[in-house]
C-alpha cells in the first residue's frame, strides 16, 4: 500500500502539538521564560569570567570605534526586528512591538552562541506557540529572507573584480523574487515581500559598514568597496555556522575569498577577534537590560494578579 509521507508528517506534527509536553510548555511559559533568562545571564557571566580578555579585545580598537560599532549593531538589530514583523505579517499574523522586540533580542543571542541557525528555530517555536504562526508558513518566509540575504551577498562578492556579475546576480535575484511572489499567489502581500527584501539589503549594507570600521581599526587603510566584498564573504559563512559566532568558519570563508577582497590574513584574524569580542559584549549588555525589563514586567503582572485575587 502506498504511503503518504506528507500526511504522515502532518499527523506526527499534530500529535506533537496536542501532546502533554506541549500543553505543559504552554501552561508554564512564564516560568520557563524566567528560567531561560537566568540561565543566559549565568552563561554570559561565566563566559566573560573564563574569557577575561574579551573586554580588553573590545576596548583595544578605541572608544570612538567602539561607540560607533555599538550604534551600528543596534541598527542591525533593528533590521532583524523589522524583518521579524514583516515575516509574521507575510504569514498572515501580527505580533506586538514589545514581544517582538524581546523575541528579536533573545533569538539574536541564541543565534550567536548556538550552532547553526539557532535564532530562527527559537523564533519559530515562540511564534507557533504564542502567535499561532504555522511552522510551514514561517519556514517558507524565513527561506525567502535567507534567499535574499544569500543572493545579495553572493552578488557583492564580485563587486571589485567582476562588477557586471554583481549587477547580473542582483537582477536575477530580484527576478526570482518577483516570479516566486506571483507563482505563490502572494500578489496581495507584494508590499510585505518588497519590505522584507529591502530591509535585508539595508541589513547587508549596515553589516558591511561594521566590517569596514573593524578592518580599518585594526589595520588599513582599506576602501569601502573592498570592505563590502569582505563583508559579503563573511556574511555567507552564516549559512554553515557550525560553531558559536561562526568562529573559524567565517575566517575560512574570508581566507578563501582573499583574491576577491584583498585583505591579508593577519587583518582577518585581528578584525575577527575584535568583532567577536565587541559583539559578545554588546549582546551581553543588551540581554541583561532586556532581561531586567522582562523580569520587572513579570513581577508587576504577578503583583497585579495577586491584588486582583485578594479583592
Short mmCIF file of C-alpha atoms in Angstrom, two decimals:
data_model
loop_
_atom_site.label_atom_id
_atom_site.label_comp_id
_atom_site.label_asym_id
_atom_site.label_seq_id
_atom_site.Cartn_x
_atom_site.Cartn_y
_atom_site.Cartn_z
CA UNK A 1 0.00 0.00 0.00
CA UNK A 2 1.36 3.41 -0.98
CA UNK A 3 2.28 5.72 1.82
CA UNK A 4 1.65 9.44 2.08
CA UNK A 5 4.84 10.97 3.55
CA UNK A 6 3.37 14.47 3.75
CA UNK A 7 0.28 13.17 5.51
CA UNK A 8 2.45 11.19 7.90
CA UNK A 9 4.49 14.27 8.77
CA UNK A 10 1.31 16.26 9.35
CA UNK A 11 -0.09 13.56 11.65
CA UNK A 12 3.16 13.44 13.61
CA UNK A 13 3.18 17.22 13.96
CA UNK A 14 -0.49 17.25 15.06
CA UNK A 15 0.28 14.58 17.64
CA UNK A 16 3.24 16.58 18.92
CA UNK A 17 1.27 19.84 19.16
CA UNK A 18 -1.50 18.08 21.04
CA UNK A 19 0.83 16.21 23.38
CA UNK A 20 1.00 16.65 27.14
CA UNK A 21 4.54 18.03 26.80
CA UNK A 22 3.44 20.93 24.60
CA UNK A 23 0.47 21.57 26.88
CA UNK A 24 2.86 21.74 29.84
CA UNK A 25 5.11 24.19 27.96
CA UNK A 26 2.15 26.45 27.23
CA UNK A 27 0.92 26.43 30.81
CA UNK A 28 4.39 27.22 32.18
CA UNK A 29 5.52 29.78 29.60
CA UNK A 30 6.27 32.49 32.13
CA UNK A 31 8.29 30.27 34.45
CA UNK A 32 10.21 28.80 31.54
CA UNK A 33 10.92 32.30 30.22
CA UNK A 34 12.32 33.44 33.58
CA UNK A 35 14.43 30.28 33.80
CA UNK A 36 15.85 30.85 30.33
CA UNK A 37 16.65 34.47 31.21
CA UNK A 38 18.52 33.45 34.34
CA UNK A 39 20.33 30.65 32.51
CA UNK A 40 21.51 33.01 29.76
CA UNK A 41 22.60 35.59 32.33
CA UNK A 42 24.65 32.98 34.18
CA UNK A 43 26.12 31.77 30.89
CA UNK A 44 27.19 35.30 29.92
CA UNK A 45 28.79 35.93 33.32
CA UNK A 46 30.68 32.62 33.15
CA UNK A 47 31.72 33.34 29.56
CA UNK A 48 33.26 36.70 30.48
CA UNK A 49 34.74 35.26 33.69
CA UNK A 50 36.50 32.44 31.84
CA UNK A 51 37.46 34.69 28.91
CA UNK A 52 38.51 37.96 30.60
CA UNK A 53 40.41 39.03 27.51
CA UNK A 54 37.13 39.62 25.68
CA UNK A 55 36.72 43.00 27.37
CA UNK A 56 40.32 44.04 26.57
CA UNK A 57 39.90 42.96 22.95
CA UNK A 58 36.73 45.00 22.63
CA UNK A 59 38.39 48.12 24.06
CA UNK A 60 41.61 47.78 22.05
CA UNK A 61 40.17 49.48 18.98
CA UNK A 62 39.38 52.70 20.84
CA UNK A 63 36.31 54.17 22.47
CA UNK A 64 35.30 56.09 19.36
CA UNK A 65 35.20 52.99 17.15
CA UNK A 66 33.58 51.02 19.96
CA UNK A 67 30.75 53.55 20.27
CA UNK A 68 30.28 53.63 16.50
CA UNK A 69 30.14 49.83 16.30
CA UNK A 70 27.63 49.63 19.15
CA UNK A 71 25.42 52.06 17.23
CA UNK A 72 25.77 50.02 14.04
CA UNK A 73 24.95 46.81 15.91
CA UNK A 74 21.79 48.50 17.17
CA UNK A 75 20.87 49.26 13.54
CA UNK A 76 21.43 45.61 12.59
CA UNK A 77 19.20 44.57 15.49
CA UNK A 78 16.52 46.99 14.28
CA UNK A 79 16.63 45.38 10.82
CA UNK A 80 16.19 41.93 12.43
CA UNK A 81 13.21 43.30 14.34
CA UNK A 82 11.62 44.83 11.23
CA UNK A 83 12.19 41.62 9.26
CA UNK A 84 10.52 39.68 12.08
CA UNK A 85 7.46 41.94 11.96
CA UNK A 86 7.26 41.69 8.17
CA UNK A 87 7.82 37.92 8.20
CA UNK A 88 4.99 37.38 10.68
CA UNK A 89 2.77 39.64 8.58
CA UNK A 90 3.65 37.64 5.48
CA UNK A 91 2.40 34.58 7.38
CA UNK A 92 -0.94 36.34 7.93
CA UNK A 93 -0.40 37.13 11.62
CA UNK A 94 0.64 40.07 13.80
CA UNK A 95 2.98 40.36 16.76
CA UNK A 96 3.03 43.24 19.23
CA UNK A 97 6.02 45.57 19.37
CA UNK A 98 7.11 44.59 22.91
CA UNK A 99 7.08 40.80 22.47
CA UNK A 100 8.59 41.21 19.01
CA UNK A 101 11.48 43.25 20.37
CA UNK A 102 12.12 40.76 23.19
CA UNK A 103 11.99 37.83 20.77
CA UNK A 104 14.46 39.62 18.48
CA UNK A 105 16.92 40.11 21.33
CA UNK A 106 16.70 36.57 22.73
CA UNK A 107 16.83 34.86 19.34
CA UNK A 108 19.81 37.02 18.29
CA UNK A 109 21.67 36.00 21.44
CA UNK A 110 20.79 32.35 20.81
CA UNK A 111 21.91 32.62 17.19
CA UNK A 112 25.34 33.93 18.21
CA UNK A 113 26.08 31.45 20.98
CA UNK A 114 24.29 28.47 19.46
CA UNK A 115 25.35 26.30 16.49
CA UNK A 116 23.81 26.63 13.02
CA UNK A 117 20.81 28.94 12.67
CA UNK A 118 19.55 28.65 16.25
CA UNK A 119 17.81 32.03 16.15
CA UNK A 120 15.19 31.12 13.52
CA UNK A 121 14.41 27.96 15.49
CA UNK A 122 13.79 29.96 18.66
CA UNK A 123 11.55 32.37 16.73
CA UNK A 124 9.64 29.53 15.06
CA UNK A 125 8.80 27.84 18.37
CA UNK A 126 7.74 31.11 20.01
CA UNK A 127 5.60 32.24 17.06
CA UNK A 128 3.97 28.81 16.82
CA UNK A 129 3.00 28.64 20.50
CA UNK A 130 2.09 32.28 21.18
CA UNK A 131 1.11 33.92 17.90
CA UNK A 132 -0.27 30.94 16.00
CA UNK A 133 2.10 31.14 13.02
CA UNK A 134 2.19 27.81 11.23
CA UNK A 135 5.62 26.22 11.11
CA UNK A 136 5.38 25.67 7.37
CA UNK A 137 4.49 29.31 6.69
CA UNK A 138 7.26 30.64 8.90
CA UNK A 139 9.78 28.25 7.35
CA UNK A 140 8.90 29.44 3.84
CA UNK A 141 9.05 33.10 4.90
CA UNK A 142 12.42 32.55 6.56
CA UNK A 143 13.75 30.74 3.48
CA UNK A 144 12.71 33.77 1.43
CA UNK A 145 14.68 36.07 3.73
CA UNK A 146 17.70 33.76 3.63
CA UNK A 147 17.49 33.59 -0.17
CA UNK A 148 17.56 37.38 -0.47
CA UNK A 149 20.38 37.62 2.09
CA UNK A 150 22.38 34.96 0.25
CA UNK A 151 21.71 36.38 -3.22
CA UNK A 152 22.75 39.91 -2.20
CA UNK A 153 25.98 38.80 -0.54
CA UNK A 154 26.88 36.29 -3.26
CA UNK A 155 26.44 39.04 -5.85
CA UNK A 156 28.52 41.55 -3.89
CA UNK A 157 31.43 39.09 -3.79
CA UNK A 158 32.39 40.24 -7.28
CA UNK A 159 31.94 43.99 -6.79
CA UNK A 160 35.67 44.70 -7.23
CA UNK A 161 36.64 42.03 -9.77
CA UNK A 162 33.57 41.47 -11.96
CA UNK A 163 31.09 44.27 -11.22
CA UNK A 164 28.91 43.25 -14.15
CA UNK A 165 28.44 39.86 -12.48
CA UNK A 166 27.32 41.60 -9.29
CA UNK A 167 24.72 43.56 -11.26
CA UNK A 168 23.61 40.39 -13.03
CA UNK A 169 23.31 38.49 -9.74
CA UNK A 170 21.21 41.21 -8.12
CA UNK A 171 19.00 41.42 -11.23
CA UNK A 172 18.45 37.67 -11.36
CA UNK A 173 17.75 37.60 -7.61
CA UNK A 174 15.14 40.33 -7.96
CA UNK A 175 13.59 38.44 -10.89
CA UNK A 176 13.35 35.25 -8.82
CA UNK A 177 11.61 37.18 -6.03
CA UNK A 178 9.06 38.64 -8.48
CA UNK A 179 8.34 35.28 -10.11
CA UNK A 180 8.09 33.47 -6.76
CA UNK A 181 5.69 36.12 -5.42
CA UNK A 182 3.46 35.65 -8.46
CA UNK A 183 3.66 31.83 -8.52
CA UNK A 184 2.89 31.51 -4.81
CA UNK A 185 -0.14 33.78 -5.08
CA UNK A 186 1.28 36.46 -2.83
CA UNK A 187 0.29 39.37 -5.06
CA UNK A 188 -1.87 40.85 -2.31
CA UNK A 189 1.17 40.81 0.01
CA UNK A 190 3.67 42.12 -2.52
CA UNK A 191 4.32 45.16 -0.34
CA UNK A 192 5.39 42.92 2.54
CA UNK A 193 7.61 40.88 0.21
CA UNK A 194 9.29 44.04 -1.06
CA UNK A 195 9.70 45.28 2.53
CA UNK A 196 11.50 42.09 3.59
CA UNK A 197 13.78 42.25 0.55
CA UNK A 198 14.52 45.94 1.03
CA UNK A 199 15.27 45.64 4.75
CA UNK A 200 17.51 42.65 4.04
CA UNK A 201 19.54 44.72 1.57
CA UNK A 202 19.86 47.51 4.16
CA UNK A 203 20.94 44.93 6.74
CA UNK A 204 23.70 43.63 4.46
CA UNK A 205 24.93 47.17 3.81
CA UNK A 206 24.97 48.08 7.52
CA UNK A 207 26.98 44.93 8.23
CA UNK A 208 29.44 45.94 5.51
CA UNK A 209 29.96 49.27 7.28
CA UNK A 210 30.64 47.36 10.52
CA UNK A 211 33.37 45.33 8.83
CA UNK A 212 34.72 48.50 7.19
CA UNK A 213 35.12 50.12 10.61
CA UNK A 214 36.69 46.99 12.12
CA UNK A 215 39.32 46.31 9.45
CA UNK A 216 40.36 49.96 9.44
CA UNK A 217 40.51 49.99 13.24
CA UNK A 218 42.96 47.08 13.42
CA UNK A 219 44.94 47.80 10.23
CA UNK A 220 44.25 49.60 6.99
CA UNK A 221 43.52 51.91 5.46
CA UNK A 222 41.09 49.95 3.29
CA UNK A 223 38.47 51.44 1.00
CA UNK A 224 34.79 50.70 1.43
CA UNK A 225 34.44 48.70 -1.79
CA UNK A 226 36.97 46.08 -0.65
CA UNK A 227 35.31 46.02 2.76
CA UNK A 228 31.98 45.42 1.01
CA UNK A 229 33.38 42.28 -0.64
CA UNK A 230 34.98 41.28 2.68
CA UNK A 231 31.60 41.64 4.40
CA UNK A 232 29.84 39.62 1.69
CA UNK A 233 32.19 36.66 2.12
CA UNK A 234 31.87 36.89 5.92
CA UNK A 235 28.07 37.01 5.75
CA UNK A 236 27.90 33.90 3.56
CA UNK A 237 29.61 31.94 6.34
CA UNK A 238 26.42 32.29 8.39
CA UNK A 239 24.84 29.56 6.26
CA UNK A 240 27.29 26.99 7.66
CA UNK A 241 27.78 28.35 11.17
CA UNK A 242 28.65 25.12 12.94
CA UNK A 243 30.30 26.97 15.83
CA UNK A 244 29.11 29.77 18.15
CA UNK A 245 29.55 33.10 16.40
CA UNK A 246 30.78 31.16 13.32
CA UNK A 247 34.24 31.07 14.96
CA UNK A 248 36.71 29.59 12.49
CA UNK A 249 34.06 29.21 9.79
CA UNK A 250 33.96 32.93 8.97
CA UNK A 251 37.74 33.16 8.91
CA UNK A 252 37.86 30.23 6.50
CA UNK A 253 35.45 31.97 4.12
CA UNK A 254 37.42 35.21 4.37
CA UNK A 255 40.70 33.43 3.75
CA UNK A 256 39.48 31.66 0.59
CA UNK A 257 37.98 34.92 -0.69
CA UNK A 258 41.21 36.90 -0.25
CA UNK A 259 41.72 37.18 -4.01
CA UNK A 260 38.36 38.99 -4.14
CA UNK A 261 38.63 41.42 -1.22
CA UNK A 262 42.43 41.71 -0.98
CA UNK A 263 42.59 41.95 2.83
CA UNK A 264 45.53 39.97 4.33
CA UNK A 265 45.29 37.11 6.80
CA UNK A 266 46.66 38.98 9.82
CA UNK A 267 43.99 41.66 9.40
CA UNK A 268 41.30 38.98 9.06
CA UNK A 269 42.37 37.38 12.35
CA UNK A 270 42.71 40.67 14.24
CA UNK A 271 39.38 42.02 12.95
CA UNK A 272 37.68 38.70 13.76
CA UNK A 273 38.88 38.78 17.37
CA UNK A 274 37.74 42.37 17.82
CA UNK A 275 34.39 41.67 16.16
CA UNK A 276 33.56 38.64 18.35
CA UNK A 277 34.64 40.46 21.50
CA UNK A 278 32.64 43.61 20.80
CA UNK A 279 29.55 41.74 19.63
CA UNK A 280 29.61 39.40 22.65
CA UNK A 281 29.82 42.39 25.00
CA UNK A 282 27.04 44.14 23.05
CA UNK A 283 24.76 41.11 23.24
CA UNK A 284 25.53 40.64 26.92
CA UNK A 285 24.63 44.23 27.78
CA UNK A 286 21.55 44.12 25.57
CA UNK A 287 20.40 40.81 27.01
CA UNK A 288 20.81 41.90 30.61
CA UNK A 289 18.93 45.16 30.00
CA UNK A 290 16.14 43.37 28.15
CA UNK A 291 16.01 40.65 30.82
CA UNK A 292 15.71 43.26 33.57
CA UNK A 293 12.74 44.87 31.83
CA UNK A 294 11.17 41.46 31.24
CA UNK A 295 11.54 40.41 34.87
CA UNK A 296 10.16 43.76 36.04
CA UNK A 297 7.12 43.29 33.81
CA UNK A 298 6.63 39.74 35.07
CA UNK A 299 6.80 40.90 38.71
CA UNK A 300 4.32 43.70 38.05
CA UNK A 301 1.89 41.33 36.35
CA UNK A 302 2.22 38.82 39.18
CA UNK A 303 1.62 41.54 41.79
CA UNK A 304 -1.43 42.81 39.90
CA UNK A 305 -2.78 39.26 39.72
CA UNK A 306 -2.37 38.76 43.48
CA UNK A 307 -4.08 42.04 44.21
CA UNK A 308 -6.94 41.02 41.93
CA UNK A 309 -7.26 37.66 43.65
CA UNK A 310 -7.37 39.33 47.09
CA UNK A 311 -10.28 41.63 46.16
#
